[in-house]
Protein backbone atom coordinates (compact mmCIF):
# COMPACT_ATOMS: atom_id res chain seq x y z
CA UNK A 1 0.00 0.00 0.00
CA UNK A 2 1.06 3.32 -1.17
CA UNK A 3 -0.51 7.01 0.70
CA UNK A 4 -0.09 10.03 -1.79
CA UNK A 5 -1.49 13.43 -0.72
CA UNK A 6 -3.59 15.44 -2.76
CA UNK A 7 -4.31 18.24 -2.89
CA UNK A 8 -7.48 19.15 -5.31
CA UNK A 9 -7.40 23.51 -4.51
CA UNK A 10 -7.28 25.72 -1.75
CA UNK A 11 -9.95 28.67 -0.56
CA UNK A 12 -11.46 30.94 2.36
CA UNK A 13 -14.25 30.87 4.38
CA UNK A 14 -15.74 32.71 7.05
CA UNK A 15 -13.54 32.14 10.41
CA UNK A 16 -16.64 32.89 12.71
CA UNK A 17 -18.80 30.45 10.70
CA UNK A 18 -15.95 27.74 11.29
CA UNK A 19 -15.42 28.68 14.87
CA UNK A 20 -19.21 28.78 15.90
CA UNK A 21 -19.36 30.61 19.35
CA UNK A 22 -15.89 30.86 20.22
CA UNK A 23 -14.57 34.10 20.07
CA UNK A 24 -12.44 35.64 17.17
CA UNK A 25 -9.78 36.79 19.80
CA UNK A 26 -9.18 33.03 20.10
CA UNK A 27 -9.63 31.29 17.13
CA UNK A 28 -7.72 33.76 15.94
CA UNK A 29 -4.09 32.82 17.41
CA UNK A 30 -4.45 29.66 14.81
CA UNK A 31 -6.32 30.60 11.90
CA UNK A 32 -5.67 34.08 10.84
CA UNK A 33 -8.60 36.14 9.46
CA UNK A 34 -8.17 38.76 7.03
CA UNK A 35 -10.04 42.07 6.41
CA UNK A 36 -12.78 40.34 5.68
CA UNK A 37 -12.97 37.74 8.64
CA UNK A 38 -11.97 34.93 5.70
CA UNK A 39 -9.67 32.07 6.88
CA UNK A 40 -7.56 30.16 4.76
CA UNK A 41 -8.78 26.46 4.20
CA UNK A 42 -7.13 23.60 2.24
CA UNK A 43 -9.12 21.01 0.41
CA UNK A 44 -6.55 18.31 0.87
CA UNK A 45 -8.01 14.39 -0.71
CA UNK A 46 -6.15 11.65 0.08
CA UNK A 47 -4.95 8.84 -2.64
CA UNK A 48 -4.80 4.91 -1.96
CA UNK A 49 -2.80 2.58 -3.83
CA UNK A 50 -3.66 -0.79 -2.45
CA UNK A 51 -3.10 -3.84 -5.03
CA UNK A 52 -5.70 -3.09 -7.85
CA UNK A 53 -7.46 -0.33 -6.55
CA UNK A 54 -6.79 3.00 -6.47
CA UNK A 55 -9.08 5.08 -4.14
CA UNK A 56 -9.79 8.57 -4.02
CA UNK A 57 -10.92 10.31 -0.20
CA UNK A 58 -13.59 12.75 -1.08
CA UNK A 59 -12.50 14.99 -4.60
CA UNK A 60 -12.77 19.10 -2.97
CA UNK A 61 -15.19 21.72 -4.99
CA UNK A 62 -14.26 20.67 -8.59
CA UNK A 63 -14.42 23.25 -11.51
CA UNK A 64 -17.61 23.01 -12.97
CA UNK A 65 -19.84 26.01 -10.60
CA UNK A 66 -19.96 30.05 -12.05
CA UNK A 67 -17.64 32.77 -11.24
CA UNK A 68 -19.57 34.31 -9.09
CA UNK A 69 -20.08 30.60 -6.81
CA UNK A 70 -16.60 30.09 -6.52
CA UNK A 71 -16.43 34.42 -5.87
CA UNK A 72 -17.62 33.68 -2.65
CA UNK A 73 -14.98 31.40 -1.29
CA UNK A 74 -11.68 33.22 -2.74
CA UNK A 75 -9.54 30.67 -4.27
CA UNK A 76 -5.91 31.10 -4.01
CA UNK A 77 -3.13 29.16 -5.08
CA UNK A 78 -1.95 26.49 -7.85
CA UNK A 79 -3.59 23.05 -6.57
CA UNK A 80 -5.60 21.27 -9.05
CA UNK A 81 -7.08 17.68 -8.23
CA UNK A 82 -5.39 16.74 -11.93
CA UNK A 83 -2.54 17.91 -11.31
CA UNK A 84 -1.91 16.38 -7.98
CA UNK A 85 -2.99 13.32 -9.48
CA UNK A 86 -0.41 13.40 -12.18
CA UNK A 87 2.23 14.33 -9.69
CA UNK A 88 1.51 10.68 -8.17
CA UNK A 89 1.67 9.02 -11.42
CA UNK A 90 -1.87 8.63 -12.15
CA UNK A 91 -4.88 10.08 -14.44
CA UNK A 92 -8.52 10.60 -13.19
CA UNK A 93 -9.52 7.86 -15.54
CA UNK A 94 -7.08 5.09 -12.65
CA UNK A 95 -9.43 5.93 -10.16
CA UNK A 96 -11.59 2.68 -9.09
CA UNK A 97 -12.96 4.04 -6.16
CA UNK A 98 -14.02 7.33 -5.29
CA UNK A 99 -14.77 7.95 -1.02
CA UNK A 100 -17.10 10.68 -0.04
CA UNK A 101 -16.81 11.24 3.78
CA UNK A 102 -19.90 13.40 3.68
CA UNK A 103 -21.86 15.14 0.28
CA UNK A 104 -21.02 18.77 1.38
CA UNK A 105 -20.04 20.60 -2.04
CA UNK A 106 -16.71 21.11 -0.82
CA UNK A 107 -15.80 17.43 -0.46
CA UNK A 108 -17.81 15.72 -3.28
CA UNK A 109 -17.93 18.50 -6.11
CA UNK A 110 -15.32 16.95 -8.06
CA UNK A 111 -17.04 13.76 -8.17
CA UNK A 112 -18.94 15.59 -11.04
CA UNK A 113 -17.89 17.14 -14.60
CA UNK A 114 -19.65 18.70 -17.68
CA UNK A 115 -19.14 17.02 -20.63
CA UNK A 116 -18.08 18.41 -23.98
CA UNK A 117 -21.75 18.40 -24.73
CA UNK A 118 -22.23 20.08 -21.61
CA UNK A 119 -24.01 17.08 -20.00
CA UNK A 120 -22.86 16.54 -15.94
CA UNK A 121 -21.38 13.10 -16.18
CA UNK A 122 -19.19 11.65 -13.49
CA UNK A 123 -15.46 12.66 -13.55
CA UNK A 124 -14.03 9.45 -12.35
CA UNK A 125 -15.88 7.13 -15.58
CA UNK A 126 -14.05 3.66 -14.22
CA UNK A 127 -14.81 3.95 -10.69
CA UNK A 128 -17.88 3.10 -7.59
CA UNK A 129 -18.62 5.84 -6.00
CA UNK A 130 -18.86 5.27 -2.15
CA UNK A 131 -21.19 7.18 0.29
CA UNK A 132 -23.70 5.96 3.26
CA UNK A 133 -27.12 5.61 2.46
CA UNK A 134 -28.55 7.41 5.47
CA UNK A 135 -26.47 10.57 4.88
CA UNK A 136 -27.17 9.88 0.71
CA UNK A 137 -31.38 10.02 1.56
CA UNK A 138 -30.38 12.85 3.86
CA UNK A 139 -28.50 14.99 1.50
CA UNK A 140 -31.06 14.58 -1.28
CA UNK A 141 -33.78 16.14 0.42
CA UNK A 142 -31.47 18.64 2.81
CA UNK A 143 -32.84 20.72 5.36
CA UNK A 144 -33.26 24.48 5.23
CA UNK A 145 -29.33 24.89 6.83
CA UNK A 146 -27.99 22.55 4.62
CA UNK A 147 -29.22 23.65 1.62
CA UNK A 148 -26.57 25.40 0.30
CA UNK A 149 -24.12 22.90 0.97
CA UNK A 150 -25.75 20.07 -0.72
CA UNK A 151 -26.09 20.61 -4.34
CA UNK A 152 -28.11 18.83 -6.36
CA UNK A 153 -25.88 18.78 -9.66
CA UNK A 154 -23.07 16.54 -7.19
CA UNK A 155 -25.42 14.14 -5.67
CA UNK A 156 -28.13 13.59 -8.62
CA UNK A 157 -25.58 12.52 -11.53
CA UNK A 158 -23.65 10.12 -9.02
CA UNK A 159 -26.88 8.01 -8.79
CA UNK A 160 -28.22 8.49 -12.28
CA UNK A 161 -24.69 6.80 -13.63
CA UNK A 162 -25.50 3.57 -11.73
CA UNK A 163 -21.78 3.83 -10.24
CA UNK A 164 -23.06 4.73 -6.72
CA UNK A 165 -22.58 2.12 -3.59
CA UNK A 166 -23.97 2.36 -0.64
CA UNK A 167 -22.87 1.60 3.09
CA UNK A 168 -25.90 0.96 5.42
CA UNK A 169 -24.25 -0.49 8.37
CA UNK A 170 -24.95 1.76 11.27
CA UNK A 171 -22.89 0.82 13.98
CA UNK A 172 -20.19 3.47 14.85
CA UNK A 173 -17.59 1.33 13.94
CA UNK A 174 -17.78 -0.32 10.33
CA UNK A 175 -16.00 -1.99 7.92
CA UNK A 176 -15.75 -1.37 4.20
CA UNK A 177 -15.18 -3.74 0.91
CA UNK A 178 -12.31 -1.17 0.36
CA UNK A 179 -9.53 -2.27 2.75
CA UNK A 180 -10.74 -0.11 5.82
CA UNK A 181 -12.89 0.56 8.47
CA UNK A 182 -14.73 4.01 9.04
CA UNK A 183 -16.70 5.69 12.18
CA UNK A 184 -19.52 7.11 11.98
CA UNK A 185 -19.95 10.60 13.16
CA UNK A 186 -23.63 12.84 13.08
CA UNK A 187 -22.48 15.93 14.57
CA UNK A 188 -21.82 18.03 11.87
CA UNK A 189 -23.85 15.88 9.46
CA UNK A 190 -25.87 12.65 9.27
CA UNK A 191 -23.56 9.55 8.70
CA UNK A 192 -20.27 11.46 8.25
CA UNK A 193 -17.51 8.73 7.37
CA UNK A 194 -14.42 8.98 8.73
CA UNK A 195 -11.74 6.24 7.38
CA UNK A 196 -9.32 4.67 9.52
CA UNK A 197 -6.26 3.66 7.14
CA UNK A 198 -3.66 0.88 8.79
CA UNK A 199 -0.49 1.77 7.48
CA UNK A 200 2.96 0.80 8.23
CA UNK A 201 2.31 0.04 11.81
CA UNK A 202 0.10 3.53 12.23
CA UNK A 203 -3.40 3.60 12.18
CA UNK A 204 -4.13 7.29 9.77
CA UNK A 205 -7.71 8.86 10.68
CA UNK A 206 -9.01 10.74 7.86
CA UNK A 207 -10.09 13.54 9.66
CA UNK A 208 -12.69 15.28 7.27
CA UNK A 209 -15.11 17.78 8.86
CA UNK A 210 -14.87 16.54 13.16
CA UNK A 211 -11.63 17.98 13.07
CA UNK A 212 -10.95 20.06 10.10
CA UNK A 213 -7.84 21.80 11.01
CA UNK A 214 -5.42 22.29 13.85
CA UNK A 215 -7.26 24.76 15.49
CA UNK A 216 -10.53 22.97 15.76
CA UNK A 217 -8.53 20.73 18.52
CA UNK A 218 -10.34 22.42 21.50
CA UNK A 219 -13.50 20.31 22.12
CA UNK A 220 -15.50 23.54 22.34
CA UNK A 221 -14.36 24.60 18.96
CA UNK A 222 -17.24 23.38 17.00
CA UNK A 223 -17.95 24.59 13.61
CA UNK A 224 -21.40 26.84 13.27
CA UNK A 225 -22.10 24.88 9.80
CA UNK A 226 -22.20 21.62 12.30
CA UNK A 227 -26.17 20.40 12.63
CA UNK A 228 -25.67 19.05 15.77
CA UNK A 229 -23.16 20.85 17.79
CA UNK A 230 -23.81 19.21 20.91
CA UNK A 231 -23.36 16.09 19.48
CA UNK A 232 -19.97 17.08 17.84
CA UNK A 233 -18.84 18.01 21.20
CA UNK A 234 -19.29 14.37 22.50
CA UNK A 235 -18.31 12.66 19.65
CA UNK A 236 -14.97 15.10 19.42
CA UNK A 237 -14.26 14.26 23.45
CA UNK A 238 -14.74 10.34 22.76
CA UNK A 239 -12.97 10.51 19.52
CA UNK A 240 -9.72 12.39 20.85
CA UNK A 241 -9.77 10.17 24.26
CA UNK A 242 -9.44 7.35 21.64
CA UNK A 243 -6.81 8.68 18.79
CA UNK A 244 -4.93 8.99 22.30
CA UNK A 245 -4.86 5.84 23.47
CA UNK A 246 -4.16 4.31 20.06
CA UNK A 247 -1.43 6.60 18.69
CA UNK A 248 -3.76 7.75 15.87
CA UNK A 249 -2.26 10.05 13.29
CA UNK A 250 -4.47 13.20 11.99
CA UNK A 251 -4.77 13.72 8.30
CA UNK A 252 -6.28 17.22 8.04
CA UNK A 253 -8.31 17.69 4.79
CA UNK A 254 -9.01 21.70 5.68
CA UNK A 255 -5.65 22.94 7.48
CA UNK A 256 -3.20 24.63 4.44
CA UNK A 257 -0.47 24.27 7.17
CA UNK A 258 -0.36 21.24 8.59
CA UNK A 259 -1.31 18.08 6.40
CA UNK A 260 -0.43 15.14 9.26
CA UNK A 261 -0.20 15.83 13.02
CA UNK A 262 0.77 13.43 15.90
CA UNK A 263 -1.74 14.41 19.64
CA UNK A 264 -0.83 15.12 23.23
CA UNK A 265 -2.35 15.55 26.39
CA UNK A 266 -1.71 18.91 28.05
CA UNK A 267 -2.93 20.59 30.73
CA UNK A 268 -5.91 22.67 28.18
CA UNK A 269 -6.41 19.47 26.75
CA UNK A 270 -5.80 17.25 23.83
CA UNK A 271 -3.40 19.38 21.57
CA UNK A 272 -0.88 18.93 18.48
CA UNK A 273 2.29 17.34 18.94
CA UNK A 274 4.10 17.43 16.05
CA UNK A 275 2.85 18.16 12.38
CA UNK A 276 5.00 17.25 9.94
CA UNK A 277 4.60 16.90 5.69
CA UNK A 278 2.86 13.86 4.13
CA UNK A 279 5.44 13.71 1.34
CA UNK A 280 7.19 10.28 -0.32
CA UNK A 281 10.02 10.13 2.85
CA UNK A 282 6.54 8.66 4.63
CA UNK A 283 6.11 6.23 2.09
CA UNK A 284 9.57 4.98 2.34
């Protein structure tokens, strides 16, 4: 098994809406804001190269929304999911398997192309595409807060191609057909999937949207977007108690700075211990 990083585009949101009720004075110290209260946010996939397969973790925004969608969220920098995916050695067209933690636009709006005839058509044509059927009947008939964050031209064309699977097991622990187990999280939406990779004597938690970047370490730092904040807070407090106890590895899918972090108790709580870059000297 092979782990290559990739990185599909980077871009800004509001800090207070991904702090919730903490304070800007604190937040703050970890995620910059600028004039505009915008924090910088990766959008950081993450590759598998087991055997035959080749699976994709969740595909960022994709290119396919207007100018003036993609005007809200300020996107900076030169990451492209192609790109990153030719700096591994591969083409869109290798993917098998395609991995959607959760069907918020900015994880799963990549699943989804026009094509030259200006059809929407998958963008991964050889591979299943792999969500959970409770969050999948939840996402395509979202509630007033959602709304905007589940868009029907990513989830409709997924099912229409006949290349969607479904998980339906509910406990919070599950296994997949793909190699790895995931836990189930229903804080910040229903079913969120978040992978648990063994690899080379580590276990590596796909962190998705529980813990999105460094700075969301603090229990009490709970996204506002989250549906069930409460919820997130007790899932976040078992979760952490756990990637203690078992060495877990972070890897961050919204944090520009820090890609894979190690966790230690201190005296305010579970914190990051070392962050380091998921480049090939882990793969060796």
């Amino acid at each position: 098994m092979k782990l290559h990083r990739i990185e599909t585009g980077n871009f800004m949101l509001d800090g207070g809406a991904m702090f919730g009720v903490v304070p800007k004075a604190l937040w703050e110290r970890t995620n910059p804001a600028d004039e505009k209260n915008r924090i910088k946010m990766a959008a950081r996939s993450l590759l598998i190269e087991d055997g035959d397969r080749l699976i994709l973790i969740d595909t960022g925004m994709g290119n396919k929304q207007s100018d003036k969608f993609f005007g809200h969220y300020a996107l900076w920098g030169n990451h492209s999911l192609d790109n990153s995916l030719k700096a591994a050695g591969f083409h869109r067209d290798d993917i098998t398997d395609v991995f959607l933690t959760h069907l918020h636009f900015d994880h799963c709006g990549g699943a989804i192309q026009f094509s030259r005839s200006g059809a929407l058509e998958p963008a991964f044509k050889n591979a299943h595409f792999w969500s959970h059927k409770n969050h999948w009947d939840w996402a395509s008939n979202p509630n007033s807060r959602e709304k905007a964050s589940f868009l029907s031209e990513n989830i409709l064309p997924i099912s229409e191609s006949g290349q969607l699977k479904l998980l339906k097991e509910t406990d919070r622990q599950i296994t997949t057909p793909l190699g790895f187990d995931v836990l189930l999280m229903d804080g910040h939406t229903e079913k969120q999937m978040l992978p648990l990779i063994e690899y080379k004597g580590k276990t590596i938690v796909f962190a998705a949207d529980l813990i999105p970047t460094v700075g969301h370490l603090p229990i009490p730092y709970v996204m506002g977007y989250d549906t069930r904040p409460l919820l997130t807070l007790e899932e976040k407090a078992s979760f952490l108690k756990r990637a203690l106890e078992d060495d877990f590895l972070l890897y961050l899918e919204h944090d520009p700075d820090n890609e894979l972090i190690s966790l230690e108790q201190t005296p305010k709580g579970v914190r990051c211990k070392e962050s380091f870059q998921f480049d090939a000297s882990f793969n060796s």
